Coordinates of C-alpha atoms and ligand atoms in Angstrom, one line a residue:
M1 CA 28.9 -217.2 12.3
K2 CA 26.7 -218.9 14.9
G3 CA 27.5 -221.7 17.3
W4 CA 31.0 -220.6 17.7
T5 CA 32.2 -217.6 19.7
G6 CA 34.5 -216.8 16.8
H7 CA 37.4 -216.1 19.2
I8 CA 40.6 -217.8 20.5
L9 CA 42.4 -216.5 23.6
R10 CA 46.2 -216.4 23.1
V11 CA 48.2 -216.2 26.3
N12 CA 51.9 -215.7 26.6
L13 CA 53.4 -216.7 29.9
T14 CA 56.9 -215.3 29.2
N15 CA 55.7 -211.7 29.0
K16 CA 52.4 -212.1 30.7
S17 CA 50.4 -210.8 27.7
F18 CA 47.2 -212.0 26.1
K19 CA 45.1 -211.3 23.0
K20 CA 41.6 -212.1 21.9
E21 CA 41.9 -213.3 18.3
S22 CA 39.2 -213.9 15.7
F23 CA 38.9 -216.8 13.4
S24 CA 37.0 -217.0 10.1
E25 CA 33.9 -218.9 9.4
E26 CA 35.9 -221.0 6.9
F27 CA 38.3 -222.0 9.6
A28 CA 35.4 -223.1 11.8
K29 CA 33.7 -225.1 9.0
T30 CA 36.9 -226.8 8.0
W31 CA 38.1 -227.8 11.4
I32 CA 34.9 -227.7 13.5
G33 CA 36.6 -227.4 16.9
G34 CA 38.3 -229.5 19.6
R35 CA 40.9 -231.7 18.0
G36 CA 40.4 -230.1 14.6
F37 CA 41.3 -226.7 15.9
A38 CA 44.2 -228.0 17.8
V39 CA 45.8 -230.0 15.0
K40 CA 45.5 -227.1 12.6
I41 CA 46.9 -224.5 15.0
L42 CA 49.8 -226.7 16.1
Y43 CA 50.6 -227.7 12.5
D44 CA 50.7 -224.1 11.4
E45 CA 52.4 -222.6 14.4
L46 CA 55.0 -225.1 15.6
K47 CA 58.3 -225.4 13.9
P48 CA 59.4 -229.0 13.2
G49 CA 62.0 -230.3 15.6
I50 CA 61.2 -228.0 18.6
D51 CA 61.7 -229.3 22.1
P52 CA 58.2 -230.4 23.3
L53 CA 59.3 -229.4 26.8
G54 CA 60.7 -226.0 25.7
P55 CA 59.0 -222.6 25.7
E56 CA 58.4 -222.8 22.0
N57 CA 55.9 -225.6 22.4
K58 CA 52.2 -224.5 22.7
L59 CA 49.4 -225.9 24.7
V60 CA 46.0 -225.7 23.1
V61 CA 42.7 -226.1 25.0
A62 CA 40.0 -226.5 22.4
L63 CA 36.2 -226.8 22.5
G64 CA 33.6 -227.5 19.8
P65 CA 30.3 -226.0 18.8
I66 CA 28.3 -228.3 21.1
S67 CA 30.7 -228.1 24.1
G68 CA 29.0 -227.2 27.3
I69 CA 25.5 -227.0 25.8
P70 CA 22.8 -228.9 27.7
A71 CA 22.8 -232.0 25.5
P72 CA 24.0 -235.5 26.2
N73 CA 27.6 -235.6 27.5
T74 CA 29.0 -232.4 26.0
G75 CA 31.1 -231.5 29.1
K76 CA 34.5 -232.3 27.6
A77 CA 37.5 -230.4 26.3
V78 CA 40.5 -231.3 24.1
V79 CA 44.0 -230.5 25.3
A80 CA 46.9 -230.8 22.8
A81 CA 50.5 -230.0 22.2
K82 CA 53.6 -231.5 20.7
S83 CA 54.0 -234.6 22.8
P84 CA 57.1 -235.1 25.0
L85 CA 56.4 -238.8 24.9
T86 CA 55.9 -239.4 21.2
G87 CA 57.7 -236.4 19.6
F88 CA 54.8 -235.3 17.4
Y89 CA 51.2 -234.1 17.8
G90 CA 49.5 -235.4 20.9
D91 CA 46.2 -234.8 22.5
G92 CA 43.4 -236.1 24.8
N93 CA 40.0 -235.1 26.1
L94 CA 38.7 -234.8 29.6
G95 CA 35.5 -233.9 31.4
T96 CA 35.8 -230.4 32.7
R97 CA 33.6 -227.3 33.4
I98 CA 36.0 -225.5 31.1
S99 CA 33.9 -227.0 28.3
E100 CA 31.2 -224.5 29.3
Q101 CA 33.1 -221.8 31.1
L102 CA 35.6 -221.0 28.4
R103 CA 32.9 -220.6 25.8
K104 CA 30.9 -218.4 28.2
A105 CA 34.0 -216.3 28.6
G106 CA 33.9 -215.8 24.9
Y107 CA 36.4 -218.3 23.5
D108 CA 36.3 -221.6 21.6
A109 CA 39.9 -222.3 22.3
M110 CA 43.0 -221.0 24.1
I111 CA 46.6 -221.2 23.1
V112 CA 49.2 -221.0 25.9
E113 CA 52.7 -220.0 24.8
G114 CA 56.1 -219.3 26.4
K115 CA 57.2 -220.1 29.9
A116 CA 56.4 -218.4 33.2
E117 CA 59.2 -217.2 35.5
R118 CA 57.6 -218.7 38.6
P119 CA 54.9 -221.3 39.2
T120 CA 51.7 -219.7 37.8
M121 CA 48.0 -220.1 37.8
L122 CA 46.0 -218.4 35.0
Y123 CA 42.6 -217.0 36.0
I124 CA 40.4 -216.1 33.1
E125 CA 37.1 -214.3 33.6
D126 CA 35.5 -213.1 30.3
D127 CA 37.9 -210.5 28.9
K128 CA 40.1 -210.5 32.0
V129 CA 43.3 -212.7 32.3
E130 CA 45.3 -212.8 35.5
F131 CA 48.7 -214.3 36.0
L132 CA 48.7 -215.4 39.6
S133 CA 51.2 -217.1 41.8
A134 CA 50.9 -220.9 42.3
D135 CA 53.8 -221.1 44.7
E136 CA 51.5 -222.2 47.4
V137 CA 50.5 -225.4 45.6
W138 CA 53.6 -226.1 43.5
G139 CA 54.9 -229.5 44.6
Q140 CA 51.4 -230.6 45.6
G141 CA 49.1 -233.2 44.1
T142 CA 46.1 -232.6 42.0
Y143 CA 43.6 -233.3 44.8
A144 CA 45.1 -230.6 47.1
T145 CA 45.4 -228.2 44.1
N146 CA 41.8 -228.7 43.1
D147 CA 40.6 -228.1 46.7
W148 CA 42.8 -224.9 46.9
I149 CA 41.2 -223.6 43.7
Y150 CA 37.7 -224.5 44.9
K151 CA 38.3 -222.7 48.1
K152 CA 39.2 -219.5 46.2
Y153 CA 36.7 -219.6 43.4
G154 CA 33.9 -222.0 44.3
R155 CA 33.1 -225.3 42.6
G156 CA 31.4 -223.8 39.5
V157 CA 34.6 -222.7 37.8
G158 CA 36.3 -224.6 35.0
V159 CA 39.7 -226.0 36.2
L160 CA 42.7 -227.7 34.6
N161 CA 45.6 -228.6 36.8
I162 CA 48.7 -230.8 37.1
G163 CA 50.3 -232.7 39.9
Q164 CA 54.0 -233.5 40.6
G165 CA 54.2 -235.6 37.5
G166 CA 53.6 -232.7 35.3
E167 CA 55.8 -230.4 37.3
N168 CA 58.7 -232.9 37.0
L169 CA 58.2 -233.4 33.3
V170 CA 57.2 -237.0 33.4
R171 CA 56.6 -237.7 29.7
Y172 CA 53.2 -239.4 30.4
A173 CA 51.9 -236.8 32.8
V174 CA 48.2 -235.8 32.3
I175 CA 46.1 -232.8 32.9
R176 CA 43.4 -233.2 35.6
S177 CA 40.0 -231.6 36.3
L178 CA 37.1 -231.9 38.6
E179 CA 37.5 -234.7 41.2
G180 CA 38.5 -237.5 38.9
R181 CA 38.9 -236.6 35.3
S182 CA 42.2 -236.8 33.4
G183 CA 43.2 -236.2 29.8
G184 CA 46.2 -235.8 27.5
R185 CA 47.9 -239.1 27.8
P186 CA 50.9 -238.2 25.6
G187 CA 52.3 -235.9 28.3
M188 CA 50.1 -232.8 28.0
G189 CA 50.6 -232.4 31.8
A190 CA 54.4 -232.3 31.3
V191 CA 53.9 -229.5 28.7
M192 CA 52.0 -227.5 31.3
G193 CA 54.7 -228.3 33.9
S194 CA 57.5 -227.2 31.4
K195 CA 55.7 -223.8 31.3
L196 CA 55.5 -223.6 35.1
L197 CA 51.8 -223.5 34.7
K198 CA 50.2 -225.3 37.6
A199 CA 46.5 -224.5 36.8
I200 CA 44.1 -222.8 34.5
V201 CA 40.8 -221.5 36.0
V202 CA 38.0 -220.1 33.9
K203 CA 34.8 -218.4 34.6
G204 CA 32.5 -217.0 32.0
T205 CA 29.3 -215.0 32.3
Q206 CA 28.0 -214.7 28.7
P207 CA 25.4 -217.0 27.2
L208 CA 26.7 -219.9 25.1
P209 CA 26.7 -219.1 21.4
S210 CA 23.8 -220.8 19.6
A211 CA 21.8 -220.2 16.4
D212 CA 18.6 -220.9 18.2
P213 CA 19.1 -221.1 21.9
K214 CA 15.5 -222.0 22.7
A215 CA 15.3 -224.9 20.2
M216 CA 18.8 -226.1 21.3
K217 CA 17.7 -226.1 24.9
E218 CA 14.5 -228.0 24.2
L219 CA 16.2 -230.6 22.0
G220 CA 19.2 -231.0 24.4
L221 CA 17.4 -231.2 27.7
G222 CA 14.8 -233.6 26.3
D223 CA 17.6 -235.9 25.0
L224 CA 19.5 -235.7 28.3
K225 CA 16.4 -237.1 30.0
K226 CA 16.1 -239.8 27.4
V227 CA 19.7 -240.9 27.8
G228 CA 19.3 -241.0 31.6
A229 CA 16.3 -243.2 31.2
M230 CA 18.2 -245.5 28.8
D231 CA 21.0 -245.8 31.3
K232 CA 18.7 -246.9 34.0
K233 CA 17.2 -249.5 31.7
T234 CA 20.5 -250.9 30.5
G235 CA 22.3 -250.7 33.8
W236 CA 25.4 -249.3 32.1
S237 CA 26.5 -247.1 35.0
I238 CA 26.2 -250.0 37.5
Q239 CA 29.7 -251.2 36.5
G240 CA 30.6 -248.5 34.1
T241 CA 33.6 -249.4 31.9
T242 CA 34.8 -251.9 34.5
G243 CA 32.1 -254.2 33.3
I244 CA 34.3 -255.2 30.3
L245 CA 37.0 -256.8 32.4
A246 CA 35.2 -260.1 33.0
W247 CA 34.5 -260.4 29.2
C248 CA 38.2 -259.6 28.3
N249 CA 39.3 -262.3 30.7
E250 CA 36.8 -264.8 29.2
V251 CA 37.8 -264.1 25.5
A252 CA 41.6 -264.0 26.2
A253 CA 42.0 -260.3 25.7
L254 CA 43.0 -259.2 29.2
P255 CA 46.5 -257.8 29.7
V256 CA 48.2 -260.0 32.3
R257 CA 51.9 -260.0 33.2
N258 CA 53.0 -257.3 30.8
F259 CA 50.6 -258.7 28.2
R260 CA 52.4 -262.1 28.3
K261 CA 49.1 -263.8 29.3
T262 CA 45.6 -263.0 28.2
S263 CA 43.5 -264.2 31.2
H264 CA 43.9 -265.1 34.9
G265 CA 42.0 -267.2 37.4
D266 CA 42.1 -264.4 40.0
A267 CA 40.7 -261.7 37.6
W268 CA 37.2 -261.9 39.2
N269 CA 38.7 -260.2 42.3
I270 CA 39.0 -256.9 40.4
D271 CA 36.0 -257.2 37.9
G272 CA 33.1 -254.8 37.5
E273 CA 30.9 -256.6 40.0
R274 CA 33.6 -256.2 42.7
V275 CA 34.1 -252.5 41.8
N276 CA 30.3 -251.9 42.0
A277 CA 30.1 -253.8 45.3
A278 CA 32.8 -251.6 46.8
R279 CA 31.4 -248.3 45.4
V280 CA 31.6 -245.3 47.7
A281 CA 30.4 -242.6 45.3
T282 CA 29.7 -241.9 41.7
Y283 CA 31.2 -239.0 39.7
G284 CA 30.8 -237.8 36.2
C285 CA 31.6 -235.1 33.7
P286 CA 29.3 -232.0 33.3
T287 CA 26.0 -232.6 31.4
C288 CA 26.1 -236.4 31.9
T289 CA 23.1 -238.4 32.9
M290 CA 25.0 -241.8 32.7
R291 CA 27.9 -241.1 35.0
C292 CA 30.6 -243.8 35.0
G293 CA 33.1 -242.6 37.6
I294 CA 32.9 -245.1 40.4
T295 CA 35.0 -244.5 43.5
I296 CA 36.0 -247.1 46.0
H297 CA 38.2 -246.9 49.1
D298 CA 41.8 -247.8 48.4
K299 CA 44.1 -249.7 50.8
E300 CA 44.9 -246.5 52.6
G301 CA 41.2 -245.5 52.9
R302 CA 41.2 -242.8 50.3
E303 CA 38.6 -242.5 47.6
S304 CA 39.9 -243.6 44.2
E305 CA 38.0 -243.5 40.9
L306 CA 38.3 -246.6 38.8
D307 CA 37.7 -247.4 35.2
Y308 CA 38.5 -250.5 33.1
E309 CA 41.8 -249.2 31.7
N310 CA 43.1 -248.4 35.2
V311 CA 42.1 -251.7 36.7
G312 CA 43.4 -253.7 33.7
L313 CA 46.8 -252.0 33.5
L314 CA 47.5 -251.3 37.2
G315 CA 45.8 -254.6 38.2
S316 CA 45.9 -257.7 36.1
N317 CA 48.8 -256.5 34.0
L318 CA 50.9 -256.2 37.1
E319 CA 49.3 -259.4 38.5
I320 CA 47.9 -257.4 41.4
F321 CA 44.4 -258.9 42.2
E322 CA 43.5 -257.1 45.4
L323 CA 41.1 -254.4 44.4
A324 CA 42.0 -252.0 47.2
Q325 CA 45.7 -252.1 46.2
V326 CA 44.8 -251.5 42.5
A327 CA 42.8 -248.5 43.8
S328 CA 45.8 -247.3 45.7
L329 CA 48.0 -247.3 42.6
N330 CA 45.3 -245.6 40.7
Y331 CA 44.9 -242.9 43.4
L332 CA 48.7 -242.2 43.3
C333 CA 48.6 -241.8 39.5
D334 CA 45.7 -239.5 39.8
D335 CA 47.2 -237.4 42.6
Y336 CA 50.6 -237.2 40.9
G337 CA 48.9 -236.5 37.6
L338 CA 50.3 -239.5 35.7
D339 CA 48.5 -241.4 33.0
T340 CA 47.3 -244.6 34.6
M341 CA 47.6 -246.6 31.3
S342 CA 51.2 -245.6 30.5
A343 CA 52.2 -245.9 34.2
G344 CA 50.8 -249.5 34.3
C345 CA 52.6 -250.4 31.1
V346 CA 55.9 -248.8 32.3
L347 CA 55.8 -250.8 35.5
S348 CA 54.9 -254.1 33.8
F349 CA 57.6 -253.6 31.3
Y350 CA 60.1 -253.0 34.0
A351 CA 59.1 -256.2 35.8
D352 CA 59.3 -258.1 32.6
A353 CA 62.7 -256.7 31.6
I354 CA 64.1 -257.7 35.1
E355 CA 62.7 -261.2 34.8
R356 CA 64.2 -261.6 31.3
G357 CA 67.6 -260.3 32.4
A358 CA 67.5 -257.1 30.3
A359 CA 67.4 -254.8 33.4
A360 CA 68.6 -254.9 37.0
G361 CA 66.2 -254.3 39.8
D362 CA 64.0 -255.8 42.5
F363 CA 60.5 -255.3 41.2
K364 CA 58.4 -258.3 40.6
F365 CA 54.9 -258.9 39.3
G366 CA 52.3 -258.8 42.1
D367 CA 54.4 -256.5 44.4
A368 CA 51.9 -253.7 45.1
A369 CA 54.1 -252.1 47.8
R370 CA 57.1 -251.7 45.5
A371 CA 54.8 -250.5 42.7
K372 CA 53.7 -247.7 44.9
E373 CA 57.3 -246.7 45.6
L374 CA 58.1 -246.8 41.9
L375 CA 55.2 -244.6 41.0
R376 CA 56.5 -242.0 43.5
M377 CA 60.0 -242.3 42.1
A378 CA 58.7 -241.7 38.6
A379 CA 56.5 -238.8 39.6
L380 CA 59.3 -237.1 41.5
R381 CA 62.0 -238.3 39.1
E382 CA 63.9 -239.7 42.1
G383 CA 67.4 -240.9 41.1
K384 CA 68.4 -242.8 38.0
L385 CA 65.5 -245.2 38.3
G386 CA 62.9 -242.6 38.8
N387 CA 64.2 -240.7 35.7
L388 CA 64.2 -243.9 33.7
L389 CA 60.6 -244.7 34.6
A390 CA 59.5 -241.2 34.0
D391 CA 60.6 -241.3 30.4
G392 CA 58.2 -244.1 29.3
S393 CA 58.6 -247.7 27.9
L394 CA 60.2 -246.9 24.6
R395 CA 63.1 -244.9 26.0
M396 CA 63.5 -247.5 28.8
A397 CA 63.8 -250.2 26.2
R398 CA 66.4 -248.3 24.3
E399 CA 68.3 -248.0 27.5
F400 CA 68.0 -251.6 28.5
G401 CA 68.7 -253.1 25.0
H402 CA 68.8 -256.9 24.8
G403 CA 65.9 -256.9 22.4
S404 CA 63.6 -255.5 25.1
E405 CA 61.9 -253.1 22.7
A406 CA 59.9 -256.1 21.4
Y407 CA 57.9 -256.3 24.6
A408 CA 57.8 -252.6 25.5
M409 CA 54.0 -252.3 25.0
Q410 CA 53.8 -249.1 22.9
V411 CA 53.2 -247.8 19.4
K412 CA 55.0 -244.6 18.3
G413 CA 56.0 -244.2 22.0
L414 CA 52.5 -244.2 23.5
E415 CA 51.8 -247.2 25.7
V416 CA 48.9 -249.5 24.6
A417 CA 45.5 -249.4 26.3
A418 CA 44.2 -252.5 28.2
Y419 CA 43.4 -254.9 25.3
N420 CA 45.7 -257.8 24.8
C421 CA 45.8 -258.2 21.0
K422 CA 48.0 -261.3 20.9
F423 CA 45.3 -262.7 18.5
I424 CA 43.0 -259.8 17.7
P425 CA 44.2 -258.5 14.4
G426 CA 41.6 -255.7 14.0
Q427 CA 42.2 -254.2 17.4
A428 CA 46.0 -254.6 16.8
L429 CA 45.6 -252.6 13.6
A430 CA 43.6 -250.0 15.5
F431 CA 46.5 -249.5 17.9
G432 CA 49.0 -249.6 15.0
V433 CA 47.3 -246.8 13.0
S434 CA 45.9 -244.8 15.9
P435 CA 47.2 -241.3 14.8
I436 CA 48.8 -240.4 18.2
G437 CA 50.1 -243.8 19.3
A438 CA 48.4 -246.8 20.8
H439 CA 45.2 -245.2 22.1
H440 CA 41.9 -247.2 22.3
R441 CA 39.9 -243.9 21.9
E442 CA 40.3 -243.8 18.1
A443 CA 38.9 -247.2 17.1
W444 CA 37.6 -249.7 19.7
I445 CA 36.9 -252.5 17.3
I446 CA 37.5 -255.4 19.8
A447 CA 33.9 -256.1 20.7
F448 CA 32.7 -256.0 17.1
E449 CA 35.6 -258.1 16.0
I450 CA 35.1 -260.9 18.6
K451 CA 31.3 -260.9 18.7
H452 CA 30.4 -260.3 15.1
T453 CA 33.3 -261.4 12.8
T454 CA 35.9 -264.1 12.9
R455 CA 39.0 -263.5 14.9
E456 CA 41.0 -265.2 12.2
S457 CA 40.3 -262.7 9.5
Y458 CA 42.7 -260.1 8.4
G459 CA 40.3 -259.0 5.6
P460 CA 39.5 -255.6 4.3
E461 CA 36.3 -255.5 6.3
K462 CA 38.3 -255.0 9.5
A463 CA 40.3 -252.1 8.0
A464 CA 36.9 -250.6 6.9
K465 CA 35.6 -251.0 10.4
V466 CA 38.7 -249.3 11.9
I467 CA 38.2 -246.4 9.6
E468 CA 34.5 -246.1 10.3
L469 CA 35.2 -246.0 14.0
Q470 CA 38.1 -243.6 13.7
R471 CA 35.7 -241.2 11.8
I472 CA 33.1 -241.4 14.5
R473 CA 35.3 -241.5 17.6
G474 CA 38.5 -239.8 16.7
G475 CA 36.8 -237.5 14.2
M476 CA 33.3 -236.4 15.1
F477 CA 33.3 -236.8 18.9
E478 CA 36.7 -235.2 19.3
T479 CA 35.8 -232.2 17.2
L480 CA 32.2 -231.5 18.5
V481 CA 33.5 -232.1 21.5
G482 CA 31.5 -234.8 23.3
C483 CA 31.6 -238.2 25.1
R484 CA 31.1 -241.2 22.9
F485 CA 29.6 -243.5 25.6
P486 CA 25.9 -242.7 24.9
W487 CA 26.3 -244.1 21.4
I488 CA 28.6 -247.0 22.3
E489 CA 27.0 -248.2 25.5
L490 CA 23.4 -247.2 25.2
G491 CA 23.0 -247.2 21.4
W492 CA 22.1 -243.5 21.3
P493 CA 21.7 -242.9 17.6
L494 CA 24.6 -241.2 15.9
D495 CA 22.4 -239.0 13.7
N496 CA 21.5 -237.0 16.9
Y497 CA 24.9 -235.4 16.7
P498 CA 24.5 -233.6 13.4
K499 CA 21.1 -232.4 14.9
Y500 CA 22.9 -230.8 17.9
F501 CA 25.5 -229.4 15.6
N502 CA 22.9 -227.9 13.2
A503 CA 20.8 -226.5 16.1
A504 CA 23.9 -224.9 17.5
T505 CA 25.3 -223.5 14.2
G506 CA 22.3 -223.1 12.0
L507 CA 24.0 -225.2 9.3
D508 CA 22.6 -228.2 7.6
W509 CA 25.3 -230.9 8.0
T510 CA 25.1 -234.6 7.7
L511 CA 27.2 -237.3 9.4
D512 CA 29.2 -237.5 6.1
D513 CA 30.2 -233.9 6.5
M514 CA 31.5 -234.7 10.0
Y515 CA 33.4 -237.7 8.7
K516 CA 35.1 -235.7 6.0
A517 CA 36.3 -233.3 8.6
G518 CA 37.6 -236.3 10.5
D519 CA 39.5 -237.6 7.5
R520 CA 41.1 -234.1 7.1
I521 CA 42.2 -234.2 10.7
Y522 CA 43.7 -237.7 10.5
A523 CA 45.6 -236.7 7.3
L524 CA 47.0 -233.7 9.0
I525 CA 48.1 -235.6 12.1
K526 CA 49.9 -238.0 9.8
L527 CA 51.7 -235.1 8.1
H528 CA 52.6 -233.8 11.5
Y529 CA 54.2 -237.2 12.3
L530 CA 56.0 -237.3 9.0
R531 CA 57.3 -233.8 9.4
E532 CA 58.9 -234.8 12.7
F533 CA 60.0 -238.2 11.5
P534 CA 60.7 -238.0 7.7
A535 CA 62.3 -241.4 7.7
A536 CA 59.1 -243.1 8.9
T537 CA 58.1 -246.4 7.3
R538 CA 55.0 -248.6 7.5
K539 CA 56.7 -250.4 10.3
D540 CA 55.8 -247.4 12.5
D541 CA 52.2 -248.5 12.1
Y542 CA 52.9 -252.0 13.6
P543 CA 51.8 -253.0 17.1
P544 CA 54.4 -254.3 19.6
A545 CA 56.5 -257.1 18.2
V546 CA 55.8 -259.5 21.0
W547 CA 52.3 -260.1 19.7
F548 CA 53.8 -261.7 16.6
D549 CA 56.1 -264.0 18.6
P550 CA 54.9 -267.7 18.4
S551 CA 56.9 -268.4 21.6
N552 CA 54.7 -266.0 23.4
A553 CA 51.4 -267.7 22.3
D554 CA 49.0 -268.9 25.1
A555 CA 49.6 -272.5 26.1
E556 CA 45.9 -273.1 26.7
G557 CA 42.5 -271.4 26.5
P558 CA 40.5 -270.0 23.5
I559 CA 43.6 -268.8 21.6
A560 CA 46.1 -271.5 22.5
G561 CA 49.0 -271.6 20.1
R562 CA 47.8 -268.5 18.2
C563 CA 49.5 -265.1 17.7
L564 CA 49.4 -262.4 15.1
E565 CA 51.0 -263.2 11.8
A566 CA 53.3 -260.5 10.4
D567 CA 52.6 -261.1 6.6
K568 CA 48.9 -261.1 7.2
Y569 CA 49.1 -258.0 9.4
D570 CA 51.0 -256.3 6.7
K571 CA 48.2 -257.0 4.1
L572 CA 45.6 -255.8 6.6
L573 CA 47.7 -252.6 7.0
Q574 CA 47.7 -252.2 3.2
H575 CA 43.9 -252.6 3.1
Y576 CA 43.8 -249.7 5.6
Y577 CA 46.1 -247.5 3.6
D578 CA 44.2 -248.3 0.4
Q579 CA 40.9 -247.5 1.9
R580 CA 42.2 -244.3 3.6
G581 CA 44.0 -243.1 0.4
F582 CA 47.5 -243.4 1.9
D583 CA 50.4 -244.7 -0.2
E584 CA 52.3 -247.9 0.7
R585 CA 54.4 -246.0 3.2
G586 CA 51.3 -244.7 5.0
I587 CA 51.6 -241.2 3.6
P588 CA 48.4 -239.4 2.5
T589 CA 48.4 -239.2 -1.3
K590 CA 48.2 -235.9 -3.2
E591 CA 44.8 -236.9 -4.5
L592 CA 43.4 -237.4 -1.0
L593 CA 44.9 -234.2 0.3
N594 CA 43.4 -232.2 -2.6
K595 CA 40.0 -233.9 -2.0
L596 CA 40.2 -232.9 1.6
G597 CA 41.0 -229.3 0.8
L598 CA 44.6 -229.6 1.9
S599 CA 46.3 -228.7 -1.4
K600 CA 48.8 -226.5 0.4
E601 CA 49.9 -229.4 2.6
A602 CA 50.0 -231.8 -0.4
A603 CA 53.4 -230.4 -1.6
A604 CA 54.9 -231.1 1.8
A605 CA 53.5 -234.6 1.7
E606 CA 55.3 -235.2 -1.6
K607 CA 58.5 -234.1 0.0
Y608 CA 58.0 -236.5 2.9
A609 CA 57.3 -239.3 0.4
K610 CA 60.7 -238.7 -1.2
L611 CA 62.5 -238.6 2.1
S612 CA 60.7 -241.7 3.1
E613 CA 62.0 -243.6 0.1
R614 CA 65.4 -243.2 1.7
A615 CA 64.1 -244.4 5.0
G616 CA 66.3 -246.3 7.3
Q617 CA 64.9 -247.9 10.4
P618 CA 61.5 -247.1 11.8
Q619 CA 61.3 -243.9 13.8
A620 CA 59.4 -243.1 16.9
A621 CA 59.8 -240.9 19.9
K622 CA 63.2 -239.3 20.1
Ligands
SF4_701 FE1 32.1 -238.6 31.5 FE2 31.5 -241.3 31.8 FE3 29.6 -239.5 31.5 FE4 31.2 -240.0 29.4 S1 29.8 -241.5 30.4 S2 30.5 -238.0 30.0 S3 33.2 -240.3 30.5 S4 31.0 -239.6 33.2

């Protein structure tokens, strides 16, 4: 087997043991790496119903056959576990030197099991694994922890760490790396915290596995230069992802006031032009020549790295239009190790619920000072309110009652990203059927939908586009593992990726081979969901109810009087199920599973289908 190291590191924190395990070539070819490895490992090894914050949950860090090689934007890793936010498989990717260092240490993935007795840092160097005390940094934020690690080991090591959010089991705590990278939105940081694992540090000294290292290097380095040149020509990294904010505002897709409004006259104050004008420095993931991490000074004078999702959800969605204040909220989330998207949605939901009389409290839209306090309370789980905010929107809505679940902006427990789909059916579907909850990573159809089709359509072409994007984004890029931005933002051709894969592995795969593996992964995540929530129905694949509410329609602007229509959305969902090979309840059919080589899992799916026939109300995070 070439291209993979062929090994997984299994670490047990309870008894401080570790093992180097081999995997077969068949496993590698079936699941590729990254998300594929993580889904398969967690599906096979986790018993249904376990407590995601208990020692029986496992954290997987997984890389793919192009991770860390010198080629465009390969410096990413996937982190995955059973999610404490959604109650089933959850994952995320982040830019980190672990992408290279763990593979140089001889592993394509690591599995962390059990729970340490005391705050711990794992140090891995090739075959050596040390269980070190993290007492000194327990209770500290991610920036201080990162600096502490750099002081000990230098800046070249791979690092994953958590802040107080993860330590205090905030259900949307993320894992952090480098200066500004985060990943694992559905609470992967809380899973680390539940194991008293403050940080993982990795150093490897062996060469990266590759079928033809010389050819790989020539191909990859040449392409890195080409991508860098394209970036300069297109100007993508001038505003990075924040460039999209002005467009969202113009086309009525911006989240404003807990997604009640779709644009705002003050949005220009926080748009990409303003972010670029305030730029202090630029950061990026390893092996990236189109770096999109723009930092600015926040209200307190600290450097804070912004992207569109952060600005949209901590800015316009809270009606905070002072960029330095938005940067402060973002800094706090990053330092505490909270997901900025979920944190923004949690705060906006709280303000909305107070305004509508469903909750008591003193938080109002636009109040940046109080928002900062609330983030601290959530991260430290201070008092009843801090605990409530730390549990995420869905649990808050269940606590508040009064129909507030309709405007808790989440799907399957995971808060929506910063695209207001009040009248964008395709993107609403993308959120509804995103396998881990409402993440934009899986299928960002919004630009295609608004620029190249009619917004009115609920036709099969939109379901087809969502599937196409899922195969590329949630399938190929998450398994290889790499960043999708060269393709999305610069038009870097997709067929480069099988070339990298083939150069690394010596195989002869096409894009279709990659997509088939992606379909297998989506089917298995769905089975993971059904295993945890056997009474699931198609309603679980619906976006937030408020988008269907005519009384919530815009009074003016490009979509005045319009909102999603439930009967049409349901037909669109059926197109998606039909094209995916899922039945009318969203369960992968036996035929599909057999075709994907999941015959063993097909029997389980039949069992879920029967249970689902007796389904009661829609399920989601418990
Ligand atoms: Fe990281 Fe941005 Fe570069 Fe992608 S484009 S690898 S997210 S810095």
